[in-house]
Amino acid sequence: MTADTITAVDTRINARWIIPIVPSGTVLNEHALLIQGDRIEAILPQAEADQHYRARETLNLNDHVLLPGLINAHGHAAMSLMRGMADDLPLMTWLNDHIWPAEAKFVSPEFIADGTRLAIAEMLRTGTTCFSDMYFFPEVAAQTASDVGIRSQICFPVLDFPTAWGDGPDDYLRQGADLIDQWQNHSHVRIGIGPHAPYTVSDGPIRDLIRLSDDKQVPIQIHLHETAFEVADALEKSGTRPSQRLAELGLLTPHTQCVHMTQVDSTDLMLLAESGAHVVHCPESNLKLASGFCPVDKLQKAGVNVSIGTDGAASNNDLDLFGELETAAMLAKAVAEDAAALSAHQALAMATINGARAMGREKDIGSLETGKMADVIAIDLSDPFNQPIYDPASHLVYSQHGRQLSHSWIGGVPQVQDGKLTRIDVPDLMLKVSHWAKRIRQG
Ligand SMILES: CSC[C@H]1O[C@@H](n2cnc3c(O)ncnc32)[C@H](O)[C@@H]1O
Ligand SMILES: [Zn+2]
């Protein structure tokens, strides 16, 4: 560009701070972010933007920090309709005696449509612009996410037993393969394979789904080493740790996202680091179900990519990734017995670029860089409880929660403006949610 060239762009955002995530630890002051179409055109000092760009629309966010949209790398979106339904229980009691019976009774395409929309509303309001889902009727979740315009990774479930969505593994894999073909090349929706856990999927279906993942080049996401009981039970029944069994089957690769990993011995650490598999840390679900503590600092020091997820709203009980980051940072320090473990900047990277890497989407999302998708969020730090401000990254992780979000864009399209959702009819959604609550309450 020569000194007098003026480039026209769609949107200019003037922000007090920008934390682009890449390069790591950077905080830009008084910069402008320019959006053309669905991508970031440039990020530069505001005085330079005045000279070189003319925008159709300019937004002045003088008390705000801009960040890449957050990436919630694990959840069960429609379980938002079961928020607070079964609290204060350990994982297997929670699943066997409460969640699975409720799912058998209520899960349907309508339940998924309404529950997923409720989860998306909450995620958008609190800064998430891309989420991963593992739940029933994934075709409905994918359509709902696409209709709203949020980015997603929709993992279709694979289990040994029948559910409302299918007869068993062969049926899940057949429907899943069709789903992959249907959504191939979609800008926002990606399909993944979601074997539920080592204790619910046997070797045959695991081999089949690895073949499907290789053929179609799609990611695999699995709950793994969620509790000490899971590992001890597998050792007692087969003499093998679940991680070892999955590695021997060929499941641990750079396409694999291992959710939870609260139990990590030296062999597990080596398997994860050498395979290039990713970890999705879900600290609040792990705390609430008393599942255990993921050793985030140890994993990161071994070179394992650690992303973050909320898990479902029935075990969290919210989908606010900023709150999750605060918990993650506190917990990492306690587990490592090191106050320097998981700094604020490292935590923000976990919810952005690390999530993008886990999903194989780091070329397009996860940081604010020229040429990347314009998935951008703005957090308003003007409230008294955020004053004074020495380092905005500190407040994002340790002080504010996601409700301070004022704006978000996904691929340049506004999703939240002045704290209001632009593409979800909230009153209509609330009516649907109260209908489900009434039915679930009646049992
Ligand atoms: C195969 S669809 C997903 C399946 O997983 C159940 N679920 C929700 N949270 C957890 C968790 O923390 N560990 C294991 N399984 C979980 C959900 O209820 C669905 O049945
Ligand atoms: Zn889960």
mmCIF file of N, CA, C and O in Angstrom, residues 157-226:
data_model
loop_
_atom_site.group_PDB
_atom_site.id
_atom_site.type_symbol
_atom_site.label_atom_id
_atom_site.label_comp_id
_atom_site.label_asym_id
_atom_site.label_seq_id
_atom_site.Cartn_x
_atom_site.Cartn_y
_atom_site.Cartn_z
ATOM 1 N N PRO A 157 -22.616 -39.064 18.223
ATOM 2 C CA PRO A 157 -22.249 -40.022 19.270
ATOM 3 C C PRO A 157 -22.081 -41.446 18.748
ATOM 4 O O PRO A 157 -22.764 -41.851 17.815
ATOM 5 N N VAL A 158 -21.159 -42.166 19.374
ATOM 6 C CA VAL A 158 -21.019 -43.605 19.119
ATOM 7 C C VAL A 158 -20.979 -44.295 20.477
ATOM 8 O O VAL A 158 -20.186 -43.929 21.344
ATOM 9 N N LEU A 159 -21.890 -45.243 20.667
ATOM 10 C CA LEU A 159 -21.969 -46.036 21.907
ATOM 11 C C LEU A 159 -22.282 -47.475 21.504
ATOM 12 O O LEU A 159 -22.779 -47.712 20.400
ATOM 13 N N ASP A 160 -22.036 -48.415 22.428
ATOM 14 C CA ASP A 160 -22.342 -49.818 22.110
ATOM 15 C C ASP A 160 -23.840 -50.092 22.103
ATOM 16 O O ASP A 160 -24.279 -51.088 21.555
ATOM 17 N N PHE A 161 -24.614 -49.246 22.777
ATOM 18 C CA PHE A 161 -26.040 -49.556 22.968
ATOM 19 C C PHE A 161 -26.971 -48.605 22.207
ATOM 20 O O PHE A 161 -26.553 -47.511 21.817
ATOM 21 N N PRO A 162 -28.245 -49.032 22.020
ATOM 22 C CA PRO A 162 -29.185 -48.158 21.308
ATOM 23 C C PRO A 162 -29.586 -46.953 22.147
ATOM 24 O O PRO A 162 -29.564 -47.002 23.379
ATOM 25 N N THR A 163 -29.912 -45.864 21.470
ATOM 26 C CA THR A 163 -30.424 -44.649 22.123
ATOM 27 C C THR A 163 -31.542 -44.106 21.233
ATOM 28 O O THR A 163 -31.847 -44.690 20.192
ATOM 29 N N ALA A 164 -32.079 -42.954 21.643
ATOM 30 C CA ALA A 164 -33.148 -42.345 20.837
ATOM 31 C C ALA A 164 -32.664 -42.047 19.422
ATOM 32 O O ALA A 164 -33.459 -41.986 18.485
ATOM 33 N N TRP A 165 -31.346 -41.875 19.234
ATOM 34 C CA TRP A 165 -30.838 -41.485 17.914
ATOM 35 C C TRP A 165 -30.551 -42.676 16.998
ATOM 36 O O TRP A 165 -30.443 -42.514 15.791
ATOM 37 N N GLY A 166 -30.380 -43.888 17.574
ATOM 38 C CA GLY A 166 -30.027 -44.997 16.680
ATOM 39 C C GLY A 166 -29.987 -46.333 17.391
ATOM 40 O O GLY A 166 -30.068 -46.421 18.614
ATOM 41 N N ASP A 167 -29.812 -47.394 16.555
ATOM 42 C CA ASP A 167 -29.892 -48.795 17.046
ATOM 43 C C ASP A 167 -28.625 -49.281 17.717
ATOM 44 O O ASP A 167 -28.646 -50.293 18.403
ATOM 45 N N GLY A 168 -27.492 -48.663 17.409
ATOM 46 C CA GLY A 168 -26.214 -49.163 17.917
ATOM 47 C C GLY A 168 -25.094 -48.669 17.020
ATOM 48 O O GLY A 168 -25.337 -47.852 16.120
ATOM 49 N N PRO A 169 -23.868 -49.162 17.253
ATOM 50 C CA PRO A 169 -22.688 -48.597 16.582
ATOM 51 C C PRO A 169 -22.791 -48.516 15.057
ATOM 52 O O PRO A 169 -22.423 -47.483 14.468
ATOM 53 N N ASP A 170 -23.278 -49.580 14.413
ATOM 54 C CA ASP A 170 -23.308 -49.551 12.942
ATOM 55 C C ASP A 170 -24.223 -48.436 12.449
ATOM 56 O O ASP A 170 -23.910 -47.729 11.483
ATOM 57 N N ASP A 171 -25.358 -48.301 13.120
ATOM 58 C CA ASP A 171 -26.325 -47.268 12.738
ATOM 59 C C ASP A 171 -25.728 -45.861 12.984
ATOM 60 O O ASP A 171 -25.832 -44.965 12.140
ATOM 61 N N TYR A 172 -25.071 -45.682 14.151
ATOM 62 C CA TYR A 172 -24.474 -44.369 14.447
ATOM 63 C C TYR A 172 -23.435 -44.005 13.381
ATOM 64 O O TYR A 172 -23.379 -42.867 12.903
ATOM 65 N N LEU A 173 -22.623 -45.007 13.003
ATOM 66 C CA LEU A 173 -21.547 -44.718 12.037
ATOM 67 C C LEU A 173 -22.099 -44.471 10.635
ATOM 68 O O LEU A 173 -21.578 -43.637 9.893
ATOM 69 N N ARG A 174 -23.169 -45.176 10.291
ATOM 70 C CA ARG A 174 -23.788 -44.959 8.965
ATOM 71 C C ARG A 174 -24.402 -43.552 8.911
ATOM 72 O O ARG A 174 -24.160 -42.792 7.967
ATOM 73 N N GLN A 175 -25.169 -43.204 9.964
ATOM 74 C CA GLN A 175 -25.765 -41.856 9.987
ATOM 75 C C GLN A 175 -24.688 -40.768 10.046
ATOM 76 O O GLN A 175 -24.807 -39.709 9.422
ATOM 77 N N GLY A 176 -23.628 -41.064 10.821
ATOM 78 C CA GLY A 176 -22.540 -40.089 10.974
ATOM 79 C C GLY A 176 -21.816 -39.852 9.659
ATOM 80 O O GLY A 176 -21.469 -38.706 9.326
ATOM 81 N N ALA A 177 -21.586 -40.932 8.897
ATOM 82 C CA ALA A 177 -20.891 -40.789 7.604
ATOM 83 C C ALA A 177 -21.723 -39.906 6.669
ATOM 84 O O ALA A 177 -21.179 -39.049 5.954
ATOM 85 N N ASP A 178 -23.046 -40.095 6.682
ATOM 86 C CA ASP A 178 -23.918 -39.251 5.840
ATOM 87 C C ASP A 178 -23.810 -37.784 6.264
ATOM 88 O O ASP A 178 -23.781 -36.881 5.430
ATOM 89 N N LEU A 179 -23.763 -37.592 7.583
ATOM 90 C CA LEU A 179 -23.691 -36.232 8.126
ATOM 91 C C LEU A 179 -22.390 -35.537 7.688
ATOM 92 O O LEU A 179 -22.388 -34.353 7.330
ATOM 93 N N ILE A 180 -21.300 -36.298 7.725
ATOM 94 C CA ILE A 180 -19.999 -35.732 7.305
ATOM 95 C C ILE A 180 -20.108 -35.255 5.852
ATOM 96 O O ILE A 180 -19.710 -34.136 5.514
ATOM 97 N N ASP A 181 -20.694 -36.113 5.001
ATOM 98 C CA ASP A 181 -20.802 -35.748 3.573
ATOM 99 C C ASP A 181 -21.692 -34.516 3.398
ATOM 100 O O ASP A 181 -21.379 -33.621 2.615
ATOM 101 N N GLN A 182 -22.785 -34.513 4.167
ATOM 102 C CA GLN A 182 -23.750 -33.410 4.029
ATOM 103 C C GLN A 182 -23.166 -32.045 4.383
ATOM 104 O O GLN A 182 -23.511 -31.044 3.780
ATOM 105 N N TRP A 183 -22.270 -32.005 5.401
ATOM 106 C CA TRP A 183 -21.755 -30.719 5.887
ATOM 107 C C TRP A 183 -20.336 -30.429 5.409
ATOM 108 O O TRP A 183 -19.725 -29.447 5.856
ATOM 109 N N GLN A 184 -19.850 -31.288 4.488
ATOM 110 C CA GLN A 184 -18.484 -31.082 4.003
ATOM 111 C C GLN A 184 -18.365 -29.684 3.382
ATOM 112 O O GLN A 184 -19.276 -29.254 2.668
ATOM 113 N N ASN A 185 -17.284 -29.011 3.657
ATOM 114 C CA ASN A 185 -17.018 -27.676 3.080
ATOM 115 C C ASN A 185 -17.937 -26.573 3.587
ATOM 116 O O ASN A 185 -17.947 -25.476 3.030
ATOM 117 N N HIS A 186 -18.738 -26.823 4.619
ATOM 118 C CA HIS A 186 -19.548 -25.741 5.186
ATOM 119 C C HIS A 186 -18.624 -24.762 5.916
ATOM 120 O O HIS A 186 -17.650 -25.176 6.552
ATOM 121 N N SER A 187 -18.918 -23.473 5.799
ATOM 122 C CA SER A 187 -18.005 -22.477 6.379
ATOM 123 C C SER A 187 -17.973 -22.527 7.905
ATOM 124 O O SER A 187 -16.935 -22.264 8.515
ATOM 125 N N HIS A 188 -19.101 -22.835 8.546
ATOM 126 C CA HIS A 188 -19.173 -22.726 10.004
ATOM 127 C C HIS A 188 -19.265 -24.083 10.726
ATOM 128 O O HIS A 188 -18.788 -24.205 11.849
ATOM 129 N N VAL A 189 -19.925 -25.053 10.109
ATOM 130 C CA VAL A 189 -20.177 -26.335 10.791
ATOM 131 C C VAL A 189 -19.181 -27.390 10.318
ATOM 132 O O VAL A 189 -18.998 -27.581 9.118
ATOM 133 N N ARG A 190 -18.524 -28.054 11.275
ATOM 134 C CA ARG A 190 -17.669 -29.213 10.969
ATOM 135 C C ARG A 190 -18.221 -30.396 11.742
ATOM 136 O O ARG A 190 -18.656 -30.240 12.886
ATOM 137 N N ILE A 191 -18.160 -31.560 11.133
ATOM 138 C CA ILE A 191 -18.636 -32.765 11.826
ATOM 139 C C ILE A 191 -17.436 -33.535 12.381
ATOM 140 O O ILE A 191 -16.406 -33.657 11.720
ATOM 141 N N GLY A 192 -17.585 -34.029 13.616
ATOM 142 C CA GLY A 192 -16.566 -34.887 14.224
ATOM 143 C C GLY A 192 -17.224 -36.176 14.693
ATOM 144 O O GLY A 192 -18.452 -36.310 14.674
ATOM 145 N N ILE A 193 -16.375 -37.117 15.115
ATOM 146 C CA ILE A 193 -16.875 -38.411 15.599
ATOM 147 C C ILE A 193 -16.743 -38.425 17.125
ATOM 148 O O ILE A 193 -15.676 -38.087 17.647
ATOM 149 N N GLY A 194 -17.823 -38.811 17.816
ATOM 150 C CA GLY A 194 -17.835 -38.719 19.277
ATOM 151 C C GLY A 194 -18.051 -40.042 19.996
ATOM 152 O O GLY A 194 -19.109 -40.223 20.612
ATOM 153 N N PRO A 195 -17.045 -40.953 19.961
ATOM 154 C CA PRO A 195 -17.173 -42.145 20.806
ATOM 155 C C PRO A 195 -17.309 -41.674 22.255
ATOM 156 O O PRO A 195 -16.460 -40.898 22.710
ATOM 157 N N HIS A 196 -18.358 -42.128 22.958
ATOM 158 C CA HIS A 196 -18.660 -41.519 24.256
ATOM 159 C C HIS A 196 -17.513 -41.650 25.257
ATOM 160 O O HIS A 196 -17.075 -40.663 25.843
ATOM 161 N N ALA A 197 -17.035 -42.883 25.472
ATOM 162 C CA ALA A 197 -15.977 -43.119 26.467
ATOM 163 C C ALA A 197 -15.445 -44.540 26.281
ATOM 164 O O ALA A 197 -16.134 -45.389 25.702
ATOM 165 N N PRO A 198 -14.256 -44.837 26.816
ATOM 166 C CA PRO A 198 -13.728 -46.203 26.668
ATOM 167 C C PRO A 198 -14.664 -47.251 27.276
ATOM 168 O O PRO A 198 -14.724 -48.381 26.795
ATOM 169 N N TYR A 199 -15.407 -46.869 28.336
ATOM 170 C CA TYR A 199 -16.256 -47.865 29.011
ATOM 171 C C TYR A 199 -17.616 -48.054 28.338
ATOM 172 O O TYR A 199 -18.409 -48.888 28.780
ATOM 173 N N THR A 200 -17.907 -47.293 27.286
ATOM 174 C CA THR A 200 -19.196 -47.477 26.587
ATOM 175 C C THR A 200 -19.007 -47.829 25.105
ATOM 176 O O THR A 200 -19.999 -47.993 24.397
ATOM 177 N N VAL A 201 -17.767 -47.919 24.646
ATOM 178 C CA VAL A 201 -17.535 -48.272 23.230
ATOM 179 C C VAL A 201 -16.479 -49.384 23.170
ATOM 180 O O VAL A 201 -15.357 -49.213 23.676
ATOM 181 N N SER A 202 -16.841 -50.509 22.552
ATOM 182 C CA SER A 202 -15.897 -51.630 22.501
ATOM 183 C C SER A 202 -14.958 -51.526 21.298
ATOM 184 O O SER A 202 -15.092 -50.629 20.462
ATOM 185 N N ASP A 203 -14.008 -52.468 21.242
ATOM 186 C CA ASP A 203 -12.910 -52.367 20.263
ATOM 187 C C ASP A 203 -13.393 -52.319 18.813
ATOM 188 O O ASP A 203 -12.857 -51.551 18.005
ATOM 189 N N GLY A 204 -14.392 -53.150 18.467
ATOM 190 C CA GLY A 204 -14.864 -53.211 17.067
ATOM 191 C C GLY A 204 -15.306 -51.841 16.563
ATOM 192 O O GLY A 204 -14.767 -51.333 15.553
ATOM 193 N N PRO A 205 -16.285 -51.203 17.233
ATOM 194 C CA PRO A 205 -16.699 -49.870 16.791
ATOM 195 C C PRO A 205 -15.568 -48.835 16.812
ATOM 196 O O PRO A 205 -15.519 -47.946 15.967
ATOM 197 N N ILE A 206 -14.629 -48.987 17.759
ATOM 198 C CA ILE A 206 -13.508 -48.027 17.782
ATOM 199 C C ILE A 206 -12.666 -48.188 16.510
ATOM 200 O O ILE A 206 -12.320 -47.197 15.857
ATOM 201 N N ARG A 207 -12.410 -49.449 16.126
ATOM 202 C CA ARG A 207 -11.647 -49.650 14.864
ATOM 203 C C ARG A 207 -12.410 -49.059 13.682
ATOM 204 O O ARG A 207 -11.834 -48.405 12.813
ATOM 205 N N ASP A 208 -13.744 -49.285 13.656
ATOM 206 C CA ASP A 208 -14.552 -48.766 12.535
ATOM 207 C C ASP A 208 -14.510 -47.241 12.482
ATOM 208 O O ASP A 208 -14.420 -46.645 11.411
ATOM 209 N N LEU A 209 -14.598 -46.619 13.645
ATOM 210 C CA LEU A 209 -14.662 -45.144 13.619
ATOM 211 C C LEU A 209 -13.301 -44.525 13.303
ATOM 212 O O LEU A 209 -13.222 -43.435 12.728
ATOM 213 N N ILE A 210 -12.221 -45.236 13.655
ATOM 214 C CA ILE A 210 -10.882 -44.742 13.267
ATOM 215 C C ILE A 210 -10.773 -44.771 11.737
ATOM 216 O O ILE A 210 -10.267 -43.827 11.112
ATOM 217 N N ARG A 211 -11.305 -45.859 11.132
ATOM 218 C CA ARG A 211 -11.282 -45.965 9.660
ATOM 219 C C ARG A 211 -12.060 -44.799 9.034
ATOM 220 O O ARG A 211 -11.614 -44.173 8.084
ATOM 221 N N LEU A 212 -13.228 -44.511 9.604
ATOM 222 C CA LEU A 212 -14.061 -43.418 9.069
ATOM 223 C C LEU A 212 -13.330 -42.071 9.209
ATOM 224 O O LEU A 212 -13.329 -41.253 8.287
ATOM 225 N N SER A 213 -12.701 -41.877 10.364
ATOM 226 C CA SER A 213 -11.969 -40.622 10.596
ATOM 227 C C SER A 213 -10.823 -40.479 9.581
ATOM 228 O O SER A 213 -10.609 -39.399 9.023
ATOM 229 N N ASP A 214 -10.116 -41.589 9.317
ATOM 230 C CA ASP A 214 -9.016 -41.546 8.339
ATOM 231 C C ASP A 214 -9.543 -41.261 6.937
ATOM 232 O O ASP A 214 -9.005 -40.417 6.220
ATOM 233 N N ASP A 215 -10.618 -41.972 6.562
ATOM 234 C CA ASP A 215 -11.191 -41.798 5.207
ATOM 235 C C ASP A 215 -11.634 -40.369 4.970
ATOM 236 O O ASP A 215 -11.396 -39.789 3.925
ATOM 237 N N LYS A 216 -12.338 -39.800 5.960
ATOM 238 C CA LYS A 216 -12.979 -38.488 5.755
ATOM 239 C C LYS A 216 -12.179 -37.336 6.344
ATOM 240 O O LYS A 216 -12.590 -36.179 6.244
ATOM 241 N N GLN A 217 -11.074 -37.686 7.041
ATOM 242 C CA GLN A 217 -10.232 -36.647 7.653
ATOM 243 C C GLN A 217 -11.039 -35.759 8.605
ATOM 244 O O GLN A 217 -11.059 -34.536 8.483
ATOM 245 N N VAL A 218 -11.742 -36.414 9.526
ATOM 246 C CA VAL A 218 -12.503 -35.651 10.523
ATOM 247 C C VAL A 218 -11.983 -35.982 11.924
ATOM 248 O O VAL A 218 -11.480 -37.082 12.167
ATOM 249 N N PRO A 219 -12.118 -35.039 12.860
ATOM 250 C CA PRO A 219 -11.606 -35.267 14.215
ATOM 251 C C PRO A 219 -12.458 -36.250 15.037
ATOM 252 O O PRO A 219 -13.610 -36.506 14.696
ATOM 253 N N ILE A 220 -11.823 -36.763 16.079
ATOM 254 C CA ILE A 220 -12.500 -37.661 17.025
ATOM 255 C C ILE A 220 -12.426 -37.005 18.395
ATOM 256 O O ILE A 220 -11.368 -36.503 18.791
ATOM 257 N N GLN A 221 -13.555 -37.017 19.109
ATOM 258 C CA GLN A 221 -13.535 -36.501 20.486
ATOM 259 C C GLN A 221 -14.095 -37.570 21.417
ATOM 260 O O GLN A 221 -15.145 -38.144 21.144
ATOM 261 N N ILE A 222 -13.391 -37.833 22.523
ATOM 262 C CA ILE A 222 -13.813 -38.902 23.457
ATOM 263 C C ILE A 222 -13.592 -38.456 24.903
ATOM 264 O O ILE A 222 -12.603 -37.778 25.208
ATOM 265 N N HIS A 223 -14.535 -38.818 25.803
ATOM 266 C CA HIS A 223 -14.289 -38.635 27.243
ATOM 267 C C HIS A 223 -13.232 -39.660 27.640
ATOM 268 O O HIS A 223 -13.414 -40.859 27.380
ATOM 269 N N LEU A 224 -12.163 -39.222 28.282
ATOM 270 C CA LEU A 224 -11.083 -40.173 28.606
ATOM 271 C C LEU A 224 -10.471 -39.850 29.969
ATOM 272 O O LEU A 224 -10.164 -38.697 30.257
ATOM 273 N N HIS A 225 -10.292 -40.917 30.755
ATOM 274 C CA HIS A 225 -9.700 -40.791 32.099
ATOM 275 C C HIS A 225 -10.390 -39.663 32.857
ATOM 276 O O HIS A 225 -9.730 -38.789 33.429
ATOM 277 N N GLU A 226 -11.716 -39.744 32.900
ATOM 278 C CA GLU A 226 -12.462 -38.686 33.612
ATOM 279 C C GLU A 226 -12.334 -38.858 35.121
ATOM 280 O O GLU A 226 -12.291 -37.870 35.854
#
